[in-house]
Structure formats: structure tokens, C-alpha cells
């Protein structure tokens, strides 16, 4: 089954404790991205990747890091999480970039205490 | 900062009516426009895309684009309770995709 997977689905952590949210797609897609979704603000793009070893900032990159060492994986790293990073996070992928249909993962609900 | 604006709603329509959802965007250089639907607790899924001025129809859905006025709209004909969801407008700017905050649609049976 073609899909985007994210782990963990739910995470409660404390301020300053480094964490990684994994994202993997099995569709051989070139483009991958991370979004956060907050009430009243909609989906905001954090980082995106056009291909392996090619990443760039979205609109809200502060406090986040990403890497794209393999085509299928695009982990999101929070090196020192803060309470304002409490949010619902979605990973997405597409075959041909931002102008193509985005396939979203199931989401990760992160709470930073 | 590229902006995409939507009325948050909720927009309530009776079953069988036409639901009209609107979106405006800030940059005339925008290239592609999308409507995603998100059910409560679920991930967004694409329902329509439009690139050129005018109307594009797909079943009960019609997307309308007016680049001169910088707005894009989504019409849902014969609305069903299963159409109740949040509708997200998205605009492509180069390699980025910018979403609006979404409009909540409620279809009452």
C-alpha cells in the first residue's frame, strides 16, 4: 500500500529534551516536507526537500532541523524543544514538488511541557 | 511573507444546497492552486487543483480561479453531510506550498 508513515503518533516530552520524529514514504517521491498545524493558523511549512541531500527552509523553520540522506526518509529533529513547539505535525510527499498532489502522513501530536 | 486567507467559518448549509468556499492570496506570481479536505482527526487529502483562470469541474466540485482579483473558490453542489469537514486552500509559490487556515463546512441533514 502506498503510504507516508510517521512515528511516533503521540509524544509528550519536556523542555530541552532532544527528539526526532521519523517520516518515511514508499512511493519513490522526490519531494518531501514537514508542516505544523495549529488552531487558527492552518498548516505552516517547516522544511522541505527536493531530493536527497537537498533541503530548504519553509515559513517556520526556527527550532527545527531536517536531513534527507535517503530518498524515502525525512526525519524532523527538535534539538531543544520548547512549549511553543507543541503542535500537530504532518509529513507529506509528492512526486514532482510543491505543484503536485501532496500525500500526507497520519500526523504526530507533540506536547512539550 | 506569502499569505493565503480564508474565512474560518463555520459555514453551515442544508443538505442538497450549494456550498461556496473562498480563498484570497497575496502574490500575483502564484502558480498553482489547490483545495484539500481534512476530516476531524485525519490528514488533509487533495480534492481539486487549478492552474488557469476560469472554472474546473470534477463531479460535484467546481474550482474557480481569478488571477486578476487574486481569489480562488470551491463550489460544492448537492452538499451531503459527508462533505462536513475543514477545507484548506493552498497556493504554490516556487518550491513552497502555503496553506490558508481553512474553512469549516457543516452540512445539516
PDB file of C-alpha atoms in Angstrom:
ATOM      1  CA  UNK A   1       0.000   0.000   0.000  1.00  0.00           C
ATOM      2  CA  UNK A   2       1.291   3.432  -0.990  1.00  0.00           C
ATOM      3  CA  UNK A   3       1.657   5.488   2.143  1.00  0.00           C
ATOM      4  CA  UNK A   4       3.509   8.000   4.265  1.00  0.00           C
ATOM      5  CA  UNK A   5       4.253   6.822   7.788  1.00  0.00           C
ATOM      6  CA  UNK A   6       5.211   8.860  10.824  1.00  0.00           C
ATOM      7  CA  UNK A   7       6.463   7.811  14.232  1.00  0.00           C
ATOM      8  CA  UNK A   8       5.624   8.337  16.957  1.00  0.00           C
ATOM      9  CA  UNK A   9       1.970   9.267  16.562  1.00  0.00           C
ATOM     10  CA  UNK A  10       1.805  10.835  20.011  1.00  0.00           C
ATOM     11  CA  UNK A  11       4.617  12.211  22.128  1.00  0.00           C
ATOM     12  CA  UNK A  12       4.744  14.064  25.426  1.00  0.00           C
ATOM     13  CA  UNK A  13       8.158  15.385  26.371  1.00  0.00           C
ATOM     14  CA  UNK A  14       9.824  18.053  28.465  1.00  0.00           C
ATOM     15  CA  UNK A  15      11.545  21.262  27.504  1.00  0.00           C
ATOM     16  CA  UNK A  16      15.071  20.765  26.201  1.00  0.00           C
ATOM     17  CA  UNK A  17      14.978  17.001  25.624  1.00  0.00           C
ATOM     18  CA  UNK A  18      16.056  16.302  22.063  1.00  0.00           C
ATOM     19  CA  UNK A  19      13.611  14.333  19.948  1.00  0.00           C
ATOM     20  CA  UNK A  20      13.223  13.015  16.416  1.00  0.00           C
ATOM     21  CA  UNK A  21      10.013  12.382  14.516  1.00  0.00           C
ATOM     22  CA  UNK A  22      10.516   9.970  11.667  1.00  0.00           C
ATOM     23  CA  UNK A  23       8.813  10.117   8.274  1.00  0.00           C
ATOM     24  CA  UNK A  24       9.022   7.503   5.555  1.00  0.00           C
ATOM     25  CA  UNK A  25       7.308   7.132   2.170  1.00  0.00           C
ATOM     26  CA  UNK A  26       7.201   4.113  -0.122  1.00  0.00           C
ATOM     27  CA  UNK A  27       6.176   5.884  -3.342  1.00  0.00           C
ATOM     28  CA  UNK A  28       9.642   6.884  -4.547  1.00  0.00           C
ATOM     29  CA  UNK A  29       8.631  10.528  -4.279  1.00  0.00           C
ATOM     30  CA  UNK A  30      11.186  13.261  -4.898  1.00  0.00           C
ATOM     31  CA  UNK A  31       9.631  15.995  -2.747  1.00  0.00           C
ATOM     32  CA  UNK A  32       9.052  15.723   0.994  1.00  0.00           C
ATOM     33  CA  UNK A  33       8.044  18.340   3.526  1.00  0.00           C
ATOM     34  CA  UNK A  34       7.088  18.920   7.134  1.00  0.00           C
ATOM     35  CA  UNK A  35       4.173  21.032   8.364  1.00  0.00           C
ATOM     36  CA  UNK A  36       2.832  22.019  11.708  1.00  0.00           C
ATOM     37  CA  UNK A  37      -0.861  22.642  12.243  1.00  0.00           C
ATOM     38  CA  UNK A  38      -2.119  24.958  14.950  1.00  0.00           C
ATOM     39  CA  UNK A  39      -5.689  26.175  15.612  1.00  0.00           C
ATOM     40  CA  UNK A  40      -6.463  29.301  13.629  1.00  0.00           C
ATOM     41  CA  UNK A  41      -3.133  29.175  11.782  1.00  0.00           C
ATOM     42  CA  UNK A  42      -3.628  26.228   9.487  1.00  0.00           C
ATOM     43  CA  UNK A  43      -0.762  24.242   8.041  1.00  0.00           C
ATOM     44  CA  UNK A  44       2.587  26.006   8.022  1.00  0.00           C
ATOM     45  CA  UNK A  45       5.545  24.560   6.171  1.00  0.00           C
ATOM     46  CA  UNK A  46       8.639  23.982   8.321  1.00  0.00           C
ATOM     47  CA  UNK A  47      11.145  22.482   5.863  1.00  0.00           C
ATOM     48  CA  UNK A  48      11.018  20.830   2.503  1.00  0.00           C
ATOM     49  CA  UNK A  49      13.341  18.664   0.433  1.00  0.00           C
ATOM     50  CA  UNK A  50      13.509  18.489  -3.332  1.00  0.00           C
ATOM     51  CA  UNK A  51      15.665  15.357  -3.308  1.00  0.00           C
ATOM     52  CA  UNK A  52      18.385  13.509  -1.394  1.00  0.00           C
ATOM     53  CA  UNK A  53      20.756  15.934   0.348  1.00  0.00           C
ATOM     54  CA  UNK A  54      18.674  18.917  -0.841  1.00  0.00           C
ATOM     55  CA  UNK A  55      16.689  20.663   1.887  1.00  0.00           C
ATOM     56  CA  UNK A  56      15.409  24.202   2.333  1.00  0.00           C
ATOM     57  CA  UNK A  57      13.516  26.280   4.856  1.00  0.00           C
ATOM     58  CA  UNK A  58       9.796  26.737   4.784  1.00  0.00           C
ATOM     59  CA  UNK A  59       7.980  29.537   6.570  1.00  0.00           C
ATOM     60  CA  UNK A  60       8.584  28.463  10.191  1.00  0.00           C
ATOM     61  CA  UNK A  61      11.980  26.684  10.377  1.00  0.00           C
ATOM     62  CA  UNK A  62      13.228  28.123  13.686  1.00  0.00           C
ATOM     63  CA  UNK A  63      13.924  25.417  16.274  1.00  0.00           C
ATOM     64  CA  UNK A  64      13.819  22.546  13.788  1.00  0.00           C
ATOM     65  CA  UNK A  65      16.328  20.568  11.750  1.00  0.00           C
ATOM     66  CA  UNK A  66      15.895  18.038   8.994  1.00  0.00           C
ATOM     67  CA  UNK A  67      18.027  15.695   6.941  1.00  0.00           C
ATOM     68  CA  UNK A  68      17.466  13.747   3.742  1.00  0.00           C
ATOM     69  CA  UNK A  69      20.096  11.031   3.495  1.00  0.00           C
ATOM     70  CA  UNK A  70      17.811   8.570   1.758  1.00  0.00           C
ATOM     71  CA  UNK A  71      15.028   9.270  -0.679  1.00  0.00           C
ATOM     72  CA  UNK A  72      12.356   7.564   1.400  1.00  0.00           C
ATOM     73  CA  UNK A  73      13.137   9.119   4.802  1.00  0.00           C
ATOM     74  CA  UNK A  74      12.853  12.689   6.032  1.00  0.00           C
ATOM     75  CA  UNK A  75      13.208  12.948   9.829  1.00  0.00           C
ATOM     76  CA  UNK A  76      12.314  16.088  11.772  1.00  0.00           C
ATOM     77  CA  UNK A  77      14.645  16.903  14.660  1.00  0.00           C
ATOM     78  CA  UNK A  78      13.910  19.158  17.601  1.00  0.00           C
ATOM     79  CA  UNK A  79      17.216  19.582  19.382  1.00  0.00           C
ATOM     80  CA  UNK A  80      15.869  21.614  22.304  1.00  0.00           C
ATOM     81  CA  UNK A  81      12.072  21.543  22.255  1.00  0.00           C
ATOM     82  CA  UNK A  82      10.122  24.364  23.836  1.00  0.00           C
ATOM     83  CA  UNK A  83       6.426  24.621  24.801  1.00  0.00           C
ATOM     84  CA  UNK A  84       5.688  26.782  21.722  1.00  0.00           C
ATOM     85  CA  UNK A  85       6.523  23.748  19.586  1.00  0.00           C
ATOM     86  CA  UNK A  86       3.520  21.904  20.982  1.00  0.00           C
ATOM     87  CA  UNK A  87       1.546  21.179  17.839  1.00  0.00           C
ATOM     88  CA  UNK A  88       0.250  18.620  15.352  1.00  0.00           C
ATOM     89  CA  UNK A  89       2.941  17.746  12.819  1.00  0.00           C
ATOM     90  CA  UNK A  90       2.385  16.335   9.343  1.00  0.00           C
ATOM     91  CA  UNK A  91       4.896  14.915   6.926  1.00  0.00           C
ATOM     92  CA  UNK A  92       3.963  14.955   3.241  1.00  0.00           C
ATOM     93  CA  UNK A  93       5.444  13.755  -0.018  1.00  0.00           C
ATOM     94  CA  UNK A  94       4.799  14.258  -3.715  1.00  0.00           C
ATOM     95  CA  UNK A  95       6.273  13.021  -6.975  1.00  0.00           C
ATOM     96  CA  UNK A  96       7.014  16.362  -8.600  1.00  0.00           C
ATOM     97  CA  UNK A  97       7.312  19.093  -5.992  1.00  0.00           C
ATOM     98  CA  UNK A  98       5.054  21.708  -4.436  1.00  0.00           C
ATOM     99  CA  UNK A  99       2.864  21.845  -7.533  1.00  0.00           C
ATOM    100  CA  UNK A 100       1.925  18.195  -7.349  1.00  0.00           C
ATOM    101  CA  UNK A 101      -0.558  16.353  -5.139  1.00  0.00           C
ATOM    102  CA  UNK A 102       0.765  16.101  -1.593  1.00  0.00           C
ATOM    103  CA  UNK A 103       0.272  12.797   0.257  1.00  0.00           C
ATOM    104  CA  UNK A 104       0.157  13.329   3.990  1.00  0.00           C
ATOM    105  CA  UNK A 105       1.182  11.081   6.827  1.00  0.00           C
ATOM    106  CA  UNK A 106      -1.208  10.422   9.738  1.00  0.00           C
ATOM    107  CA  UNK A 107       0.233  13.183  11.900  1.00  0.00           C
ATOM    108  CA  UNK A 108       2.222  13.340  15.133  1.00  0.00           C
ATOM    109  CA  UNK A 109       0.700  15.051  18.167  1.00  0.00           C
ATOM    110  CA  UNK A 110       3.572  16.582  20.154  1.00  0.00           C
ATOM    111  CA  UNK A 111       3.233  18.121  23.596  1.00  0.00           C
ATOM    112  CA  UNK A 112       6.223  19.872  25.159  1.00  0.00           C
ATOM    113  CA  UNK A 113       5.854  20.535  28.891  1.00  0.00           C
TER     114      UNK A 113
ATOM    115  CA  UNK B   1       5.554  36.636   3.535  1.00  0.00           C
ATOM    116  CA  UNK B   2       3.162  34.974   1.128  1.00  0.00           C
ATOM    117  CA  UNK B   3      -0.338  34.896   2.567  1.00  0.00           C
ATOM    118  CA  UNK B   4      -3.419  32.827   1.897  1.00  0.00           C
ATOM    119  CA  UNK B   5      -6.633  33.968   3.554  1.00  0.00           C
ATOM    120  CA  UNK B   6      -9.793  32.017   4.218  1.00  0.00           C
ATOM    121  CA  UNK B   7     -12.891  32.720   6.273  1.00  0.00           C
ATOM    122  CA  UNK B   8     -12.656  30.295   9.196  1.00  0.00           C
ATOM    123  CA  UNK B   9     -16.418  29.717   9.310  1.00  0.00           C
ATOM    124  CA  UNK B  10     -18.151  27.606  10.234  1.00  0.00           C
ATOM    125  CA  UNK B  11     -20.160  27.727   7.051  1.00  0.00           C
ATOM    126  CA  UNK B  12     -23.460  25.942   7.572  1.00  0.00           C
ATOM    127  CA  UNK B  13     -25.567  24.797   4.621  1.00  0.00           C
ATOM    128  CA  UNK B  14     -28.572  22.479   4.386  1.00  0.00           C
ATOM    129  CA  UNK B  15     -28.237  19.138   2.660  1.00  0.00           C
ATOM    130  CA  UNK B  16     -28.644  19.484  -1.090  1.00  0.00           C
ATOM    131  CA  UNK B  17     -27.583  23.137  -1.182  1.00  0.00           C
ATOM    132  CA  UNK B  18     -24.509  24.665  -2.853  1.00  0.00           C
ATOM    133  CA  UNK B  19     -21.600  25.403  -0.533  1.00  0.00           C
ATOM    134  CA  UNK B  20     -19.279  28.207  -1.630  1.00  0.00           C
ATOM    135  CA  UNK B  21     -15.801  28.430  -0.133  1.00  0.00           C
ATOM    136  CA  UNK B  22     -13.464  31.322  -0.877  1.00  0.00           C
ATOM    137  CA  UNK B  23      -9.753  31.988  -0.658  1.00  0.00           C
ATOM    138  CA  UNK B  24      -7.606  35.018  -1.455  1.00  0.00           C
ATOM    139  CA  UNK B  25      -3.846  35.132  -1.884  1.00  0.00           C
ATOM    140  CA  UNK B  26      -1.305  37.897  -1.697  1.00  0.00           C
ATOM    141  CA  UNK B  27       1.180  37.284  -4.505  1.00  0.00           C
ATOM    142  CA  UNK B  28       0.326  37.657  -8.181  1.00  0.00           C
ATOM    143  CA  UNK B  29       3.237  35.346  -9.001  1.00  0.00           C
ATOM    144  CA  UNK B  30       1.368  32.345  -7.596  1.00  0.00           C
ATOM    145  CA  UNK B  31       1.419  29.427  -9.982  1.00  0.00           C
ATOM    146  CA  UNK B  32      -0.875  26.671  -8.801  1.00  0.00           C
ATOM    147  CA  UNK B  33      -3.872  26.441  -6.518  1.00  0.00           C
ATOM    148  CA  UNK B  34      -5.246  23.540  -4.550  1.00  0.00           C
ATOM    149  CA  UNK B  35      -8.167  22.572  -2.359  1.00  0.00           C
ATOM    150  CA  UNK B  36      -7.605  19.965   0.336  1.00  0.00           C
ATOM    151  CA  UNK B  37     -10.260  18.457   2.568  1.00  0.00           C
ATOM    152  CA  UNK B  38      -9.496  17.488   6.157  1.00  0.00           C
ATOM    153  CA  UNK B  39     -11.900  15.482   8.256  1.00  0.00           C
ATOM    154  CA  UNK B  40     -11.666  15.895  12.010  1.00  0.00           C
ATOM    155  CA  UNK B  41      -8.683  13.957  13.352  1.00  0.00           C
ATOM    156  CA  UNK B  42      -7.492  12.989   9.873  1.00  0.00           C
ATOM    157  CA  UNK B  43      -4.866  14.108   7.379  1.00  0.00           C
ATOM    158  CA  UNK B  44      -5.563  16.514   4.516  1.00  0.00           C
ATOM    159  CA  UNK B  45      -6.388  14.996   1.139  1.00  0.00           C
ATOM    160  CA  UNK B  46      -6.442  16.679  -2.259  1.00  0.00           C
ATOM    161  CA  UNK B  47      -9.838  17.211  -3.871  1.00  0.00           C
ATOM    162  CA  UNK B  48      -9.151  19.779  -6.620  1.00  0.00           C
ATOM    163  CA  UNK B  49      -6.350  21.699  -8.280  1.00  0.00           C
ATOM    164  CA  UNK B  50      -6.498  24.533 -10.792  1.00  0.00           C
ATOM    165  CA  UNK B  51      -3.787  26.354 -12.723  1.00  0.00           C
ATOM    166  CA  UNK B  52      -5.610  28.546 -15.265  1.00  0.00           C
ATOM    167  CA  UNK B  53      -8.207  31.282 -14.982  1.00  0.00           C
ATOM    168  CA  UNK B  54     -11.776  30.080 -15.168  1.00  0.00           C
ATOM    169  CA  UNK B  55     -13.675  27.077 -13.890  1.00  0.00           C
ATOM    170  CA  UNK B  56     -12.699  23.465 -13.472  1.00  0.00           C
ATOM    171  CA  UNK B  57     -15.338  20.871 -12.687  1.00  0.00           C
ATOM    172  CA  UNK B  58     -14.967  17.417 -11.160  1.00  0.00           C
ATOM    173  CA  UNK B  59     -18.200  15.732 -10.202  1.00  0.00           C
ATOM    174  CA  UNK B  60     -19.977  17.838  -7.589  1.00  0.00           C
ATOM    175  CA  UNK B  61     -16.938  20.077  -7.144  1.00  0.00           C
ATOM    176  CA  UNK B  62     -16.053  23.181  -9.156  1.00  0.00           C
ATOM    177  CA  UNK B  63     -12.905  25.205  -8.603  1.00  0.00           C
ATOM    178  CA  UNK B  64     -12.842  28.788  -9.858  1.00  0.00           C
ATOM    179  CA  UNK B  65      -9.725  30.892 -10.316  1.00  0.00           C
ATOM    180  CA  UNK B  66      -9.500  34.629 -10.944  1.00  0.00           C
ATOM    181  CA  UNK B  67      -5.855  35.690 -11.047  1.00  0.00           C
ATOM    182  CA  UNK B  68      -6.629  39.368 -11.657  1.00  0.00           C
ATOM    183  CA  UNK B  69      -8.593  39.527  -8.411  1.00  0.00           C
ATOM    184  CA  UNK B  70      -6.324  37.011  -6.679  1.00  0.00           C
ATOM    185  CA  UNK B  71      -9.003  34.690  -5.459  1.00  0.00           C
ATOM    186  CA  UNK B  72      -9.845  31.056  -5.845  1.00  0.00           C
ATOM    187  CA  UNK B  73     -13.105  29.446  -4.813  1.00  0.00           C
ATOM    188  CA  UNK B  74     -14.593  25.993  -4.409  1.00  0.00           C
ATOM    189  CA  UNK B  75     -18.242  25.224  -5.062  1.00  0.00           C
ATOM    190  CA  UNK B  76     -19.778  22.022  -3.772  1.00  0.00           C
ATOM    191  CA  UNK B  77     -23.120  21.206  -5.379  1.00  0.00           C
ATOM    192  CA  UNK B  78     -25.743  18.978  -3.778  1.00  0.00           C
ATOM    193  CA  UNK B  79     -23.907  19.153  -0.443  1.00  0.00           C
ATOM    194  CA  UNK B  80     -24.030  15.996   1.661  1.00  0.00           C
ATOM    195  CA  UNK B  81     -23.458  15.510   5.409  1.00  0.00           C
ATOM    196  CA  UNK B  82     -20.307  13.587   4.427  1.00  0.00           C
ATOM    197  CA  UNK B  83     -18.927  16.851   2.998  1.00  0.00           C
ATOM    198  CA  UNK B  84     -18.721  18.255   6.540  1.00  0.00           C
ATOM    199  CA  UNK B  85     -15.009  18.904   7.039  1.00  0.00           C
ATOM    200  CA  UNK B  86     -12.387  21.646   7.019  1.00  0.00           C
ATOM    201  CA  UNK B  87     -11.430  22.833   3.546  1.00  0.00           C
ATOM    202  CA  UNK B  88      -7.884  24.079   3.109  1.00  0.00           C
ATOM    203  CA  UNK B  89      -6.843  26.341   0.262  1.00  0.00           C
ATOM    204  CA  UNK B  90      -3.187  26.002  -0.756  1.00  0.00           C
ATOM    205  CA  UNK B  91      -1.080  28.103  -3.110  1.00  0.00           C
ATOM    206  CA  UNK B  92       2.217  27.144  -4.657  1.00  0.00           C
ATOM    207  CA  UNK B  93       4.997  29.706  -4.571  1.00  0.00           C
ATOM    208  CA  UNK B  94       8.048  28.240  -6.306  1.00  0.00           C
ATOM    209  CA  UNK B  95       9.095  25.211  -4.276  1.00  0.00           C
ATOM    210  CA  UNK B  96       6.887  26.093  -1.321  1.00  0.00           C
ATOM    211  CA  UNK B  97       3.249  25.383  -0.588  1.00  0.00           C
ATOM    212  CA  UNK B  98       1.366  27.894   1.565  1.00  0.00           C
ATOM    213  CA  UNK B  99      -1.930  26.912   3.159  1.00  0.00           C
ATOM    214  CA  UNK B 100      -4.763  29.022   4.432  1.00  0.00           C
ATOM    215  CA  UNK B 101      -6.141  28.402   7.913  1.00  0.00           C
ATOM    216  CA  UNK B 102      -9.117  26.526   6.485  1.00  0.00           C
ATOM    217  CA  UNK B 103     -12.896  26.929   6.417  1.00  0.00           C
ATOM    218  CA  UNK B 104     -15.086  24.615   8.475  1.00  0.00           C
ATOM    219  CA  UNK B 105     -18.095  23.403   6.484  1.00  0.00           C
ATOM    220  CA  UNK B 106     -21.122  21.872   8.183  1.00  0.00           C
ATOM    221  CA  UNK B 107     -23.828  20.282   6.090  1.00  0.00           C
ATOM    222  CA  UNK B 108     -27.052  19.783   8.029  1.00  0.00           C
ATOM    223  CA  UNK B 109     -29.413  16.947   7.133  1.00  0.00           C
TER     224      UNK B 109
END
